[in-house]
Structures are given as structure tokens and as C-alpha cells.
GROMACS .gro file of C-alpha atoms in nm:
model
  503
    1UNK     CA    1  -6.810  -2.734   9.324
    2UNK     CA    2  -7.006  -2.443   9.189
    3UNK     CA    3  -6.892  -2.227   9.479
    4UNK     CA    4  -6.528  -2.316   9.414
    5UNK     CA    5  -6.559  -2.224   9.046
    6UNK     CA    6  -6.710  -1.890   9.134
    7UNK     CA    7  -6.427  -1.812   9.373
    8UNK     CA    8  -6.165  -1.894   9.109
    9UNK     CA    9  -6.345  -1.681   8.851
   10UNK     CA   10  -6.361  -1.388   9.096
   11UNK     CA   11  -5.987  -1.413   9.169
   12UNK     CA   12  -5.902  -1.417   8.795
   13UNK     CA   13  -6.122  -1.114   8.727
   14UNK     CA   14  -5.960  -0.922   9.013
   15UNK     CA   15  -5.619  -1.013   8.874
   16UNK     CA   16  -5.709  -0.877   8.529
   17UNK     CA   17  -5.843  -0.558   8.682
   18UNK     CA   18  -5.527  -0.515   8.891
   19UNK     CA   19  -5.305  -0.577   8.588
   20UNK     CA   20  -5.502  -0.320   8.386
   21UNK     CA   21  -5.467  -0.066   8.665
   22UNK     CA   22  -5.091  -0.139   8.679
   23UNK     CA   23  -5.050  -0.076   8.305
   24UNK     CA   24  -5.243   0.251   8.327
   25UNK     CA   25  -5.028   0.373   8.615
   26UNK     CA   26  -4.711   0.274   8.425
   27UNK     CA   27  -4.814   0.470   8.116
   28UNK     CA   28  -4.901   0.771   8.332
   29UNK     CA   29  -4.565   0.762   8.511
   30UNK     CA   30  -4.370   0.734   8.181
   31UNK     CA   31  -4.565   1.020   8.029
   32UNK     CA   32  -4.513   1.231   8.340
   33UNK     CA   33  -4.139   1.162   8.335
   34UNK     CA   34  -4.127   1.253   7.965
   35UNK     CA   35  -4.297   1.585   8.038
   36UNK     CA   36  -4.047   1.653   8.313
   37UNK     CA   37  -3.755   1.575   8.079
   38UNK     CA   38  -3.899   1.809   7.812
   39UNK     CA   39  -3.956   2.078   8.074
   40UNK     CA   40  -3.597   2.044   8.192
   41UNK     CA   41  -3.473   2.059   7.833
   42UNK     CA   42  -3.673   2.376   7.776
   43UNK     CA   43  -3.536   2.531   8.093
   44UNK     CA   44  -3.175   2.454   7.992
   45UNK     CA   45  -3.036   2.701   7.732
   46UNK     CA   46  -2.923   2.548   7.401
   47UNK     CA   47  -2.548   2.526   7.352
   48UNK     CA   48  -2.410   2.770   7.094
   49UNK     CA   49  -2.075   2.751   6.923
   50UNK     CA   50  -1.836   3.026   7.034
   51UNK     CA   51  -1.768   3.312   6.797
   52UNK     CA   52  -1.435   3.334   6.620
   53UNK     CA   53  -1.200   3.622   6.689
   54UNK     CA   54  -1.221   3.891   6.414
   55UNK     CA   55  -0.886   4.050   6.491
   56UNK     CA   56  -0.717   3.906   6.181
   57UNK     CA   57  -0.989   4.056   5.957
   58UNK     CA   58  -0.952   4.405   6.099
   59UNK     CA   59  -0.572   4.383   6.091
   60UNK     CA   60  -0.537   4.248   5.736
   61UNK     CA   61  -0.793   4.486   5.586
   62UNK     CA   62  -0.671   4.773   5.807
   63UNK     CA   63  -1.021   4.851   5.927
   64UNK     CA   64  -0.907   4.994   6.260
   65UNK     CA   65  -0.663   5.245   6.116
   66UNK     CA   66  -0.774   5.602   6.177
   67UNK     CA   67  -0.544   5.757   5.919
   68UNK     CA   68  -0.741   5.946   5.655
   69UNK     CA   69  -0.756   5.792   5.310
   70UNK     CA   70  -0.560   5.954   5.030
   71UNK     CA   71  -0.742   6.211   4.822
   72UNK     CA   72  -0.739   6.090   4.464
   73UNK     CA   73  -1.007   6.328   4.339
   74UNK     CA   74  -0.750   6.505   4.120
   75UNK     CA   75  -0.648   6.177   3.954
   76UNK     CA   76  -1.010   6.076   3.899
   77UNK     CA   77  -1.089   6.418   3.754
   78UNK     CA   78  -0.796   6.374   3.519
   79UNK     CA   79  -0.923   6.032   3.413
   80UNK     CA   80  -1.266   6.177   3.343
   81UNK     CA   81  -1.119   6.447   3.122
   82UNK     CA   82  -0.901   6.198   2.937
   83UNK     CA   83  -1.204   5.983   2.870
   84UNK     CA   84  -1.429   6.268   2.754
   85UNK     CA   85  -1.160   6.437   2.546
   86UNK     CA   86  -0.995   6.142   2.370
   87UNK     CA   87  -1.202   5.824   2.407
   88UNK     CA   88  -1.566   5.927   2.406
   89UNK     CA   89  -1.550   6.120   2.072
   90UNK     CA   90  -1.411   5.806   1.906
   91UNK     CA   91  -1.684   5.596   2.067
   92UNK     CA   92  -1.955   5.824   1.933
   93UNK     CA   93  -1.803   5.865   1.586
   94UNK     CA   94  -1.784   5.488   1.528
   95UNK     CA   95  -2.077   5.380   1.750
   96UNK     CA   96  -1.864   5.158   1.971
   97UNK     CA   97  -2.136   5.112   2.231
   98UNK     CA   98  -2.352   4.941   1.970
   99UNK     CA   99  -2.089   4.671   1.952
  100UNK     CA  100  -2.239   4.572   2.289
  101UNK     CA  101  -1.922   4.483   2.472
  102UNK     CA  102  -1.717   4.644   2.746
  103UNK     CA  103  -1.874   4.988   2.714
  104UNK     CA  104  -1.797   5.249   2.978
  105UNK     CA  105  -2.101   5.420   3.123
  106UNK     CA  106  -2.141   5.774   2.999
  107UNK     CA  107  -2.442   5.984   3.084
  108UNK     CA  108  -2.557   6.215   2.802
  109UNK     CA  109  -2.591   6.578   2.891
  110UNK     CA  110  -2.377   6.575   3.204
  111UNK     CA  111  -2.114   6.844   3.246
  112UNK     CA  112  -1.750   6.776   3.323
  113UNK     CA  113  -1.789   6.950   3.659
  114UNK     CA  114  -2.032   6.686   3.789
  115UNK     CA  115  -1.936   6.514   4.111
  116UNK     CA  116  -1.914   6.162   3.974
  117UNK     CA  117  -1.896   6.002   3.634
  118UNK     CA  118  -2.026   5.650   3.666
  119UNK     CA  119  -1.781   5.366   3.641
  120UNK     CA  120  -1.475   5.587   3.601
  121UNK     CA  121  -1.491   5.688   3.967
  122UNK     CA  122  -1.661   5.375   4.100
  123UNK     CA  123  -1.504   5.173   4.382
  124UNK     CA  124  -1.352   4.829   4.325
  125UNK     CA  125  -1.622   4.564   4.293
  126UNK     CA  126  -1.603   4.225   4.467
  127UNK     CA  127  -1.838   3.970   4.311
  128UNK     CA  128  -1.960   3.645   4.472
  129UNK     CA  129  -2.070   3.361   4.240
  130UNK     CA  130  -2.142   2.992   4.285
  131UNK     CA  131  -2.409   2.725   4.338
  132UNK     CA  132  -2.693   2.777   4.584
  133UNK     CA  133  -2.641   2.734   4.958
  134UNK     CA  134  -2.260   2.713   4.950
  135UNK     CA  135  -2.216   3.002   5.194
  136UNK     CA  136  -2.189   3.314   4.973
  137UNK     CA  137  -2.425   3.528   5.180
  138UNK     CA  138  -2.283   3.385   5.504
  139UNK     CA  139  -1.935   3.485   5.389
  140UNK     CA  140  -2.051   3.841   5.317
  141UNK     CA  141  -2.210   3.860   5.662
  142UNK     CA  142  -1.886   3.734   5.814
  143UNK     CA  143  -1.665   3.987   5.636
  144UNK     CA  144  -1.890   4.277   5.735
  145UNK     CA  145  -1.964   4.153   6.088
  146UNK     CA  146  -2.340   4.142   6.026
  147UNK     CA  147  -2.397   3.811   6.206
  148UNK     CA  148  -2.677   3.820   6.461
  149UNK     CA  149  -2.771   4.159   6.320
  150UNK     CA  150  -3.114   4.249   6.191
  151UNK     CA  151  -2.943   4.372   5.873
  152UNK     CA  152  -2.763   4.048   5.790
  153UNK     CA  153  -2.827   3.881   5.456
  154UNK     CA  154  -3.074   3.595   5.487
  155UNK     CA  155  -2.908   3.252   5.481
  156UNK     CA  156  -3.032   2.895   5.491
  157UNK     CA  157  -2.985   2.539   5.366
  158UNK     CA  158  -3.236   2.597   5.088
  159UNK     CA  159  -3.191   2.841   4.795
  160UNK     CA  160  -3.244   3.171   4.977
  161UNK     CA  161  -3.087   3.451   4.771
  162UNK     CA  162  -3.304   3.529   4.469
  163UNK     CA  163  -3.181   3.887   4.418
  164UNK     CA  164  -2.863   4.054   4.309
  165UNK     CA  165  -2.769   4.232   4.632
  166UNK     CA  166  -2.529   4.527   4.609
  167UNK     CA  167  -2.376   4.635   4.940
  168UNK     CA  168  -2.254   4.996   4.930
  169UNK     CA  169  -2.131   5.251   5.177
  170UNK     CA  170  -2.376   5.503   5.318
  171UNK     CA  171  -2.409   5.734   5.614
  172UNK     CA  172  -2.698   5.527   5.748
  173UNK     CA  173  -2.847   5.186   5.692
  174UNK     CA  174  -3.112   5.184   5.423
  175UNK     CA  175  -3.237   4.972   5.134
  176UNK     CA  176  -3.233   5.104   4.777
  177UNK     CA  177  -3.466   4.947   4.521
  178UNK     CA  178  -3.332   4.839   4.184
  179UNK     CA  179  -3.540   5.091   3.988
  180UNK     CA  180  -3.392   5.370   4.202
  181UNK     CA  181  -3.036   5.244   4.149
  182UNK     CA  182  -3.088   5.234   3.771
  183UNK     CA  183  -3.236   5.584   3.765
  184UNK     CA  184  -2.965   5.742   3.982
  185UNK     CA  185  -2.698   5.886   3.751
  186UNK     CA  186  -2.449   5.924   4.039
  187UNK     CA  187  -2.415   5.546   4.059
  188UNK     CA  188  -2.258   5.311   3.807
  189UNK     CA  189  -2.565   5.086   3.769
  190UNK     CA  190  -2.766   5.282   3.513
  191UNK     CA  191  -2.683   5.042   3.225
  192UNK     CA  192  -2.865   4.763   3.412
  193UNK     CA  193  -3.192   4.917   3.301
  194UNK     CA  194  -3.146   4.750   2.961
  195UNK     CA  195  -3.215   4.409   3.120
  196UNK     CA  196  -3.578   4.497   3.185
  197UNK     CA  197  -3.809   4.569   3.474
  198UNK     CA  198  -3.828   4.203   3.580
  199UNK     CA  199  -3.458   4.215   3.658
  200UNK     CA  200  -3.476   4.552   3.836
  201UNK     CA  201  -3.727   4.394   4.072
  202UNK     CA  202  -3.458   4.137   4.155
  203UNK     CA  203  -3.194   4.403   4.214
  204UNK     CA  204  -3.157   4.555   4.559
  205UNK     CA  205  -2.897   4.781   4.714
  206UNK     CA  206  -2.809   4.808   5.082
  207UNK     CA  207  -2.623   5.111   5.212
  208UNK     CA  208  -2.426   5.046   5.528
  209UNK     CA  209  -2.177   5.260   5.728
  210UNK     CA  210  -1.886   5.014   5.727
  211UNK     CA  211  -1.517   5.089   5.676
  212UNK     CA  212  -1.472   4.807   5.426
  213UNK     CA  213  -1.757   4.943   5.214
  214UNK     CA  214  -1.584   5.282   5.205
  215UNK     CA  215  -1.327   5.117   4.979
  216UNK     CA  216  -1.512   4.839   4.793
  217UNK     CA  217  -1.859   4.749   4.669
  218UNK     CA  218  -1.973   4.391   4.736
  219UNK     CA  219  -2.222   4.210   4.510
  220UNK     CA  220  -2.398   3.892   4.625
  221UNK     CA  221  -2.567   3.695   4.346
  222UNK     CA  222  -2.840   3.428   4.330
  223UNK     CA  223  -2.711   3.074   4.353
  224UNK     CA  224  -2.671   2.873   4.034
  225UNK     CA  225  -2.950   2.617   4.003
  226UNK     CA  226  -2.914   2.325   3.764
  227UNK     CA  227  -3.285   2.239   3.767
  228UNK     CA  228  -3.408   2.345   3.425
  229UNK     CA  229  -3.749   2.466   3.544
  230UNK     CA  230  -3.597   2.677   3.819
  231UNK     CA  231  -3.367   2.845   3.567
  232UNK     CA  232  -3.663   3.031   3.418
  233UNK     CA  233  -3.592   3.347   3.615
  234UNK     CA  234  -3.782   3.595   3.399
  235UNK     CA  235  -3.474   3.794   3.298
  236UNK     CA  236  -3.145   3.722   3.112
  237UNK     CA  237  -2.950   3.583   3.408
  238UNK     CA  238  -2.634   3.505   3.210
  239UNK     CA  239  -2.626   3.851   3.050
  240UNK     CA  240  -2.663   4.015   3.390
  241UNK     CA  241  -2.382   3.800   3.531
  242UNK     CA  242  -2.164   3.900   3.235
  243UNK     CA  243  -2.226   4.268   3.308
  244UNK     CA  244  -2.106   4.229   3.666
  245UNK     CA  245  -1.815   4.002   3.565
  246UNK     CA  246  -1.686   4.262   3.317
  247UNK     CA  247  -1.676   4.524   3.593
  248UNK     CA  248  -1.557   4.315   3.888
  249UNK     CA  249  -1.206   4.361   4.024
  250UNK     CA  250  -1.218   4.038   4.225
  251UNK     CA  251  -1.445   3.738   4.163
  252UNK     CA  252  -1.503   3.476   4.433
  253UNK     CA  253  -1.648   3.149   4.297
  254UNK     CA  254  -1.765   2.957   4.605
  255UNK     CA  255  -1.818   2.581   4.638
  256UNK     CA  256  -1.872   2.348   4.929
  257UNK     CA  257  -1.783   1.976   4.967
  258UNK     CA  258  -2.139   1.865   4.883
  259UNK     CA  259  -2.185   2.067   4.560
  260UNK     CA  260  -1.899   1.988   4.325
  261UNK     CA  261  -2.099   1.873   4.024
  262UNK     CA  262  -2.087   2.090   3.712
  263UNK     CA  263  -2.412   2.145   3.522
  264UNK     CA  264  -2.508   2.353   3.220
  265UNK     CA  265  -2.555   2.681   3.407
  266UNK     CA  266  -2.224   2.653   3.592
  267UNK     CA  267  -2.050   2.559   3.266
  268UNK     CA  268  -2.198   2.869   3.103
  269UNK     CA  269  -2.073   3.079   3.394
  270UNK     CA  270  -1.714   2.963   3.347
  271UNK     CA  271  -1.737   3.039   2.976
  272UNK     CA  272  -1.828   3.394   3.074
  273UNK     CA  273  -1.527   3.405   3.308
  274UNK     CA  274  -1.287   3.321   3.025
  275UNK     CA  275  -1.018   3.584   2.998
  276UNK     CA  276  -1.072   3.697   3.359
  277UNK     CA  277  -0.867   3.422   3.523
  278UNK     CA  278  -0.647   3.674   3.703
  279UNK     CA  279  -0.951   3.807   3.891
  280UNK     CA  280  -1.094   3.466   3.983
  281UNK     CA  281  -1.048   3.312   4.328
  282UNK     CA  282  -1.207   2.973   4.393
  283UNK     CA  283  -1.322   2.907   4.749
  284UNK     CA  284  -1.386   2.562   4.893
  285UNK     CA  285  -1.608   2.663   5.183
  286UNK     CA  286  -1.728   2.463   5.486
  287UNK     CA  287  -1.401   2.271   5.483
  288UNK     CA  288  -1.415   2.196   5.856
  289UNK     CA  289  -1.724   1.980   5.804
  290UNK     CA  290  -1.520   1.694   5.655
  291UNK     CA  291  -1.228   1.493   5.787
  292UNK     CA  292  -0.874   1.562   5.667
  293UNK     CA  293  -0.847   1.258   5.442
  294UNK     CA  294  -1.190   1.321   5.293
  295UNK     CA  295  -1.103   1.689   5.240
  296UNK     CA  296  -0.805   1.586   5.025
  297UNK     CA  297  -1.039   1.379   4.809
  298UNK     CA  298  -1.287   1.665   4.784
  299UNK     CA  299  -1.007   1.904   4.680
  300UNK     CA  300  -0.904   1.665   4.403
  301UNK     CA  301  -1.264   1.617   4.291
  302UNK     CA  302  -1.309   1.995   4.269
  303UNK     CA  303  -1.012   2.029   4.034
  304UNK     CA  304  -1.131   1.730   3.833
  305UNK     CA  305  -1.471   1.894   3.783
  306UNK     CA  306  -1.331   2.236   3.693
  307UNK     CA  307  -1.037   2.123   3.475
  308UNK     CA  308  -1.241   2.112   3.149
  309UNK     CA  309  -1.380   2.461   3.222
  310UNK     CA  310  -1.053   2.644   3.295
  311UNK     CA  311  -0.822   2.610   2.996
  312UNK     CA  312  -0.523   2.802   3.127
  313UNK     CA  313  -0.169   2.697   3.212
  314UNK     CA  314  -0.187   2.834   3.566
  315UNK     CA  315  -0.515   2.751   3.744
  316UNK     CA  316  -0.687   3.008   3.968
  317UNK     CA  317  -0.595   3.022   4.335
  318UNK     CA  318  -0.808   2.796   4.555
  319UNK     CA  319  -0.874   2.885   4.919
  320UNK     CA  320  -0.982   2.607   5.157
  321UNK     CA  321  -1.147   2.722   5.478
  322UNK     CA  322  -1.478   2.782   5.653
  323UNK     CA  323  -1.598   3.140   5.620
  324UNK     CA  324  -1.853   3.194   5.894
  325UNK     CA  325  -1.840   3.359   6.237
  326UNK     CA  326  -1.816   3.047   6.456
  327UNK     CA  327  -1.510   2.854   6.562
  328UNK     CA  328  -1.377   2.573   6.345
  329UNK     CA  329  -1.490   2.222   6.424
  330UNK     CA  330  -1.255   2.038   6.663
  331UNK     CA  331  -1.004   1.786   6.529
  332UNK     CA  332  -0.965   1.973   6.201
  333UNK     CA  333  -0.681   2.167   6.037
  334UNK     CA  334  -0.763   2.490   6.216
  335UNK     CA  335  -0.421   2.650   6.158
  336UNK     CA  336  -0.440   2.575   5.787
  337UNK     CA  337  -0.790   2.718   5.758
  338UNK     CA  338  -0.689   3.036   5.939
  339UNK     CA  339  -0.384   3.086   5.713
  340UNK     CA  340  -0.600   3.033   5.407
  341UNK     CA  341  -0.848   3.292   5.534
  342UNK     CA  342  -0.572   3.545   5.597
  343UNK     CA  343  -0.435   3.484   5.245
  344UNK     CA  344  -0.777   3.556   5.098
  345UNK     CA  345  -0.806   3.877   5.300
  346UNK     CA  346  -0.461   3.984   5.177
  347UNK     CA  347  -0.582   3.926   4.822
  348UNK     CA  348  -0.882   4.147   4.890
  349UNK     CA  349  -0.665   4.414   5.049
  350UNK     CA  350  -0.432   4.408   4.746
  351UNK     CA  351  -0.726   4.492   4.520
  352UNK     CA  352  -0.814   4.783   4.750
  353UNK     CA  353  -0.459   4.913   4.757
  354UNK     CA  354  -0.425   4.891   4.378
  355UNK     CA  355  -0.764   5.041   4.296
  356UNK     CA  356  -0.621   5.342   4.112
  357UNK     CA  357  -0.372   5.139   3.911
  358UNK     CA  358  -0.649   4.897   3.814
  359UNK     CA  359  -0.876   5.186   3.717
  360UNK     CA  360  -0.612   5.344   3.493
  361UNK     CA  361  -0.535   5.007   3.335
  362UNK     CA  362  -0.907   4.950   3.277
  363UNK     CA  363  -0.946   5.287   3.102
  364UNK     CA  364  -0.641   5.217   2.885
  365UNK     CA  365  -0.768   4.872   2.794
  366UNK     CA  366  -1.101   5.024   2.697
  367UNK     CA  367  -0.923   5.287   2.484
  368UNK     CA  368  -0.734   5.010   2.300
  369UNK     CA  369  -1.061   4.833   2.221
  370UNK     CA  370  -1.219   5.154   2.094
  371UNK     CA  371  -0.913   5.226   1.877
  372UNK     CA  372  -0.918   4.876   1.726
  373UNK     CA  373  -1.289   4.910   1.650
  374UNK     CA  374  -1.235   5.245   1.479
  375UNK     CA  375  -0.946   5.104   1.272
  376UNK     CA  376  -1.157   4.809   1.159
  377UNK     CA  377  -1.454   5.026   1.062
  378UNK     CA  378  -1.214   5.254   0.875
  379UNK     CA  379  -1.064   4.956   0.691
  380UNK     CA  380  -1.409   4.820   0.598
  381UNK     CA  381  -1.499   5.164   0.464
  382UNK     CA  382  -1.175   5.199   0.265
  383UNK     CA  383  -1.220   4.856   0.108
  384UNK     CA  384  -1.582   4.930   0.022
  385UNK     CA  385  -1.486   5.256  -0.152
  386UNK     CA  386  -1.206   5.081  -0.345
  387UNK     CA  387  -1.424   4.793  -0.465
  388UNK     CA  388  -1.735   4.995  -0.537
  389UNK     CA  389  -1.780   5.087  -0.905
  390UNK     CA  390  -2.026   5.320  -1.072
  391UNK     CA  391  -2.250   5.034  -1.188
  392UNK     CA  392  -2.197   4.808  -0.886
  393UNK     CA  393  -2.459   4.712  -0.631
  394UNK     CA  394  -2.348   4.859  -0.295
  395UNK     CA  395  -2.526   4.594  -0.093
  396UNK     CA  396  -2.376   4.302  -0.283
  397UNK     CA  397  -2.026   4.452  -0.273
  398UNK     CA  398  -2.032   4.516   0.100
  399UNK     CA  399  -2.190   4.179   0.182
  400UNK     CA  400  -1.905   4.010  -0.004
  401UNK     CA  401  -1.656   4.204   0.209
  402UNK     CA  402  -1.839   4.106   0.529
  403UNK     CA  403  -1.861   3.739   0.433
  404UNK     CA  404  -1.495   3.708   0.332
  405UNK     CA  405  -1.290   3.961   0.531
  406UNK     CA  406  -0.972   3.753   0.489
  407UNK     CA  407  -1.003   3.777   0.112
  408UNK     CA  408  -0.981   4.155   0.136
  409UNK     CA  409  -0.717   4.153   0.415
  410UNK     CA  410  -0.941   4.347   0.655
  411UNK     CA  411  -0.788   4.214   0.976
  412UNK     CA  412  -0.442   4.137   0.837
  413UNK     CA  413  -0.396   4.495   0.721
  414UNK     CA  414  -0.472   4.619   1.072
  415UNK     CA  415  -0.202   4.391   1.214
  416UNK     CA  416   0.049   4.494   0.949
  417UNK     CA  417   0.006   4.872   0.963
  418UNK     CA  418  -0.076   4.940   1.327
  419UNK     CA  419   0.054   4.838   1.667
  420UNK     CA  420  -0.227   4.591   1.738
  421UNK     CA  421  -0.198   4.240   1.881
  422UNK     CA  422  -0.382   3.966   1.696
  423UNK     CA  423  -0.515   3.845   2.031
  424UNK     CA  424  -0.703   4.174   2.076
  425UNK     CA  425  -0.892   4.151   1.747
  426UNK     CA  426  -1.263   4.073   1.782
  427UNK     CA  427  -1.445   3.793   1.604
  428UNK     CA  428  -1.523   3.889   1.241
  429UNK     CA  429  -1.881   3.768   1.288
  430UNK     CA  430  -1.937   4.053   1.534
  431UNK     CA  431  -1.918   4.301   1.247
  432UNK     CA  432  -2.186   4.121   1.050
  433UNK     CA  433  -2.428   4.210   1.328
  434UNK     CA  434  -2.277   4.556   1.373
  435UNK     CA  435  -2.313   4.657   1.008
  436UNK     CA  436  -2.652   4.490   0.997
  437UNK     CA  437  -2.789   4.778   1.204
  438UNK     CA  438  -2.537   5.048   1.104
  439UNK     CA  439  -2.497   5.132   0.737
  440UNK     CA  440  -2.136   5.164   0.622
  441UNK     CA  441  -2.223   5.494   0.454
  442UNK     CA  442  -2.296   5.658   0.791
  443UNK     CA  443  -1.926   5.651   0.888
  444UNK     CA  444  -1.633   5.871   0.787
  445UNK     CA  445  -1.275   5.769   0.726
  446UNK     CA  446  -1.035   5.826   1.014
  447UNK     CA  447  -0.841   6.069   0.800
  448UNK     CA  448  -1.153   6.286   0.783
  449UNK     CA  449  -1.201   6.287   1.162
  450UNK     CA  450  -0.976   6.588   1.222
  451UNK     CA  451  -1.029   6.952   1.312
  452UNK     CA  452  -0.796   7.251   1.322
  453UNK     CA  453  -0.856   7.319   1.692
  454UNK     CA  454  -0.910   6.970   1.833
  455UNK     CA  455  -0.669   6.766   1.626
  456UNK     CA  456  -0.734   6.417   1.490
  457UNK     CA  457  -0.929   6.157   1.686
  458UNK     CA  458  -0.681   5.881   1.607
  459UNK     CA  459  -0.383   6.087   1.720
  460UNK     CA  460  -0.553   6.183   2.047
  461UNK     CA  461  -0.650   5.829   2.143
  462UNK     CA  462  -0.306   5.694   2.047
  463UNK     CA  463  -0.141   5.964   2.258
  464UNK     CA  464  -0.331   5.868   2.573
  465UNK     CA  465  -0.264   5.496   2.512
  466UNK     CA  466   0.110   5.533   2.455
  467UNK     CA  467   0.196   5.832   2.673
  468UNK     CA  468  -0.056   5.993   2.907
  469UNK     CA  469  -0.209   5.690   3.079
  470UNK     CA  470   0.125   5.505   3.121
  471UNK     CA  471   0.278   5.825   3.263
  472UNK     CA  472  -0.011   5.862   3.507
  473UNK     CA  473   0.017   5.496   3.604
  474UNK     CA  474   0.390   5.533   3.665
  475UNK     CA  475   0.334   5.834   3.887
  476UNK     CA  476   0.078   5.648   4.098
  477UNK     CA  477   0.302   5.341   4.127
  478UNK     CA  478   0.589   5.565   4.241
  479UNK     CA  479   0.375   5.693   4.528
  480UNK     CA  480   0.298   6.031   4.378
  481UNK     CA  481  -0.047   6.187   4.358
  482UNK     CA  482  -0.052   6.380   4.029
  483UNK     CA  483  -0.261   6.692   4.034
  484UNK     CA  484  -0.490   6.806   3.758
  485UNK     CA  485  -0.252   7.086   3.663
  486UNK     CA  486   0.017   6.837   3.555
  487UNK     CA  487  -0.180   6.728   3.250
  488UNK     CA  488  -0.042   6.774   2.906
  489UNK     CA  489  -0.173   7.052   2.688
  490UNK     CA  490  -0.450   6.867   2.508
  491UNK     CA  491  -0.455   6.529   2.680
  492UNK     CA  492  -0.667   6.621   2.981
  493UNK     CA  493  -0.924   6.835   2.810
  494UNK     CA  494  -0.781   7.184   2.860
  495UNK     CA  495  -0.839   7.444   2.591
  496UNK     CA  496  -0.596   7.358   2.308
  497UNK     CA  497  -0.345   7.606   2.177
  498UNK     CA  498  -0.443   7.821   1.882
  499UNK     CA  499  -0.209   7.704   1.610
  500UNK     CA  500  -0.257   8.022   1.406
  501UNK     CA  501  -0.182   8.271   1.683
  502UNK     CA  502   0.167   8.411   1.679
  503UNK     CA  503   0.355   8.373   2.007
   0.00000   0.00000   0.00000
């Protein structure tokens, strides 16, 4: 009996040992097969989506045309002289730039023979705005063909762009620091120095020899972040955005189907865009990532979110597509997306073609603002002189005029006596701040701003608004290229006639 029990125990122990050996071999075989599968996966190249054809970009933007661009140096020189002869003296006499809105860059001490004059000769600016990681930088890379290039803008699913990136044309590829851009008087970015050194560290320029950049300047901005702690950027972000918005010829506000919510920072951005609806183009990017039925719902949700922010009869144009270099996802509206992309490129090309007309219109609009400001300061000064008595307190009298401008018909008299639209008048509260730092006694009446040789400032600025700039605009629209010699006698800065010399 004892022998039988020992034999059974030996058989059981051998069985356990054999089963343990079997399990060990099984684990080894599975691990070995897994290593082989991983090795095969490493040996096989990863599949990459095919690149999209760029022919429609080159054709629509005319990037392959070898015809030389028109020489508009004569027109730009004429615009510079109009500005320095008729607009800038009025700006300086009534301290328009201290009103802190829509000022044109002027560099003190520069001669009229300088090569460039800041914003007057600057190229059209295309500005990209929107939430983070919606494809702004990817879209810039796509338009310029920088994909898979070492010079492409960095992109990613996380917030990647923390700088204001200005892409400009240059003979070679190089990076320009923000402090250099602000110090260079040949560029139009000198006023950005007022936003502080912290901002200049977040400003970078990239010069690139690209045909599109010969005709436009592209600005990529940091994504809008609704997290309150992340909004502490160290510089006035909204003020910087306003500076670029005021100077942009075309503004792309980019969204994607996953970021349609509107927070405080995005709401503030659309407040800054008020009055610039004609320049705004809304882009619903990454549209091929959602099904057709879901895309219709996303499109409706986008308008629902933006409706309270855009209080205009005609909403901005919305483009629905996927702006990146790879082919559209299968089973999507590929033809629709391509047509939308071509329409956007035509919009961009229209801005390029109309750059001179837009520049002339911008100068004229600025001249109208300067004229209105001078008329208002003149009216404040006239009223102060009329109400001031020998025993009156100047400060109390003028503060009463500032607090109740309607009582003294400050703004109504401007509308009644001059050709000014009520929609162009600034907010009366602006002049409380303006006269808070500029004493009313430092200004002269417009009737006293005249000289025998140069004429009156008001007459000169009204002449360019009503005659010279519209005539120049009409000549450009008619396909002519006016030369500098076609300027009027005093409108373009030539030496005026001596009124006392006999012919």
C-alpha cells in the first residue's frame, strides 16, 4: 500500500512539473511571436496620406505668372506727399495721434526722399485669428507650401503658437526679432514698441522668398484661450490685436468643429472687429473630419454662437473646407470643399489686386477722421472763448462744456455747418480724456491756421478729401498709372505759387 501511494504521488508531481514547463514554453512562444510582429511592424513603413494638388492655389493667386508687377512707386510717392503736405500738419496742430486711434505711422526727422514711409507704402496685411489649435498655422503653411519644410510654422493639437508671427518677403530665409522690427524705420511695425518689451519678445518676423509674400504680409496670432489663468500673457493682448485689426486688409477668423464655444476673450475679439465686417472671413476648418449630416449641424451651431457677436444685416462670408496639404477624407463633400477653397483664394487675390485702391481709400478715411477731430477741437475752443468772462474760472467753464457738449451744440454744430456724417463722429467721452492731458489753451482756431505761402490747413485737407484722392482713385480704377508730375499745384507737396509775384 505504501509503495502504491508513493507511485501515485510521483506521477502527480511529474504532471505538475510537466504542466509548469508547458506554461513556460507557451509564454515564451507568445512573447517571441509578439516580438516578431513588432519587428515586422517596424520594418513596414507607416502609411501617409497623399498630398493634395496645389495647382488651384498657384492658378488662382497667379503665382506662376512671370509677368513683371506694375510699378506703382509714382503713386505711392504721390500718396506720401499728399499725407505730409495736407494731413500731417493737421495731425500735429491738433495732436490727433494723442487721440490714440487709427493713427498713421510717421517717423520724425525723415525726409520726403526716403525709400519707404511706413504704413503708407506697406503691403496688404492678411491676419489670422481664432481659438487655439484650429489650424491657423497649418493653413499658413499650406498657402505658402512650407509643409515638410524645416521653416514651417510649428503646429500641434496643443496650444503651440505663443508669438505674433509676421511672414514677410525677403531675398533669403531669416528670422527677425521683435525688437529689431520695432527699431527698423523702414518697416511699418515701429508703433508696436508702445506695447512694451514683454510683447516685443513675443513678436517674431520671418523673411521668406515667396511670390505670395511679394504682394502680401501674413500675420499668424496666438490662439485665443478661455482659461483665465492662461490669459495672463504679460502684455496687453487685446490692444495688440486691435492694432493689427486696424491695419489688416483681410481678416480670417478660424474655427473647427470641436471649438465653437464663445468665451470672454473671443467675445472681446468680436467687439474689436466691429465696423470691420467687410474685411472678415470666417473659416470652418477641418470640415472633412465630420460626416455630412453632422457638418450641417456644426454649421448651424457656429452661426448660433456668433449671432449675438455680429450685429449686422449681412453676416460675414463663411468658408467650409479643410486647409491642410493632405487629401480630403474619403466619403466627404470633396468637390464642395475644393470650391470653397478656391473661393477663399479668389477673395485673397481680390485684396491683392485692389491694394492701391484700398490704400488710397484708407488714406482718405484717415484724412476724414483728422478733419473731424480738428473741427471738434476748433468748436470746443470757440465755445470756451464765447463763454469765458473776465471774472470766470477757466477750469469750471471748460469742464461744464466737456460734461454737457449737447447743451452747447458742440457736435450738432459740426453736423449743421460741415459735410460730416453723424456716424463718423467719435464718442464725446473721448474728448474728456483728450483734454485731460491737453489744455484747451494750447490750440489755435482753424481760422488762425493759415499762411500766405502754404494756405489754410482746413482748405488743404478738404481739397484732398473731395478732389485729389478721388481723382487718383478714379485714375487707378480706370487702369491708368498716374505719374508724380500729374499732381495739382499744391496738393502733392510741390513748391506753391507765389501769390504776390506778377506773371
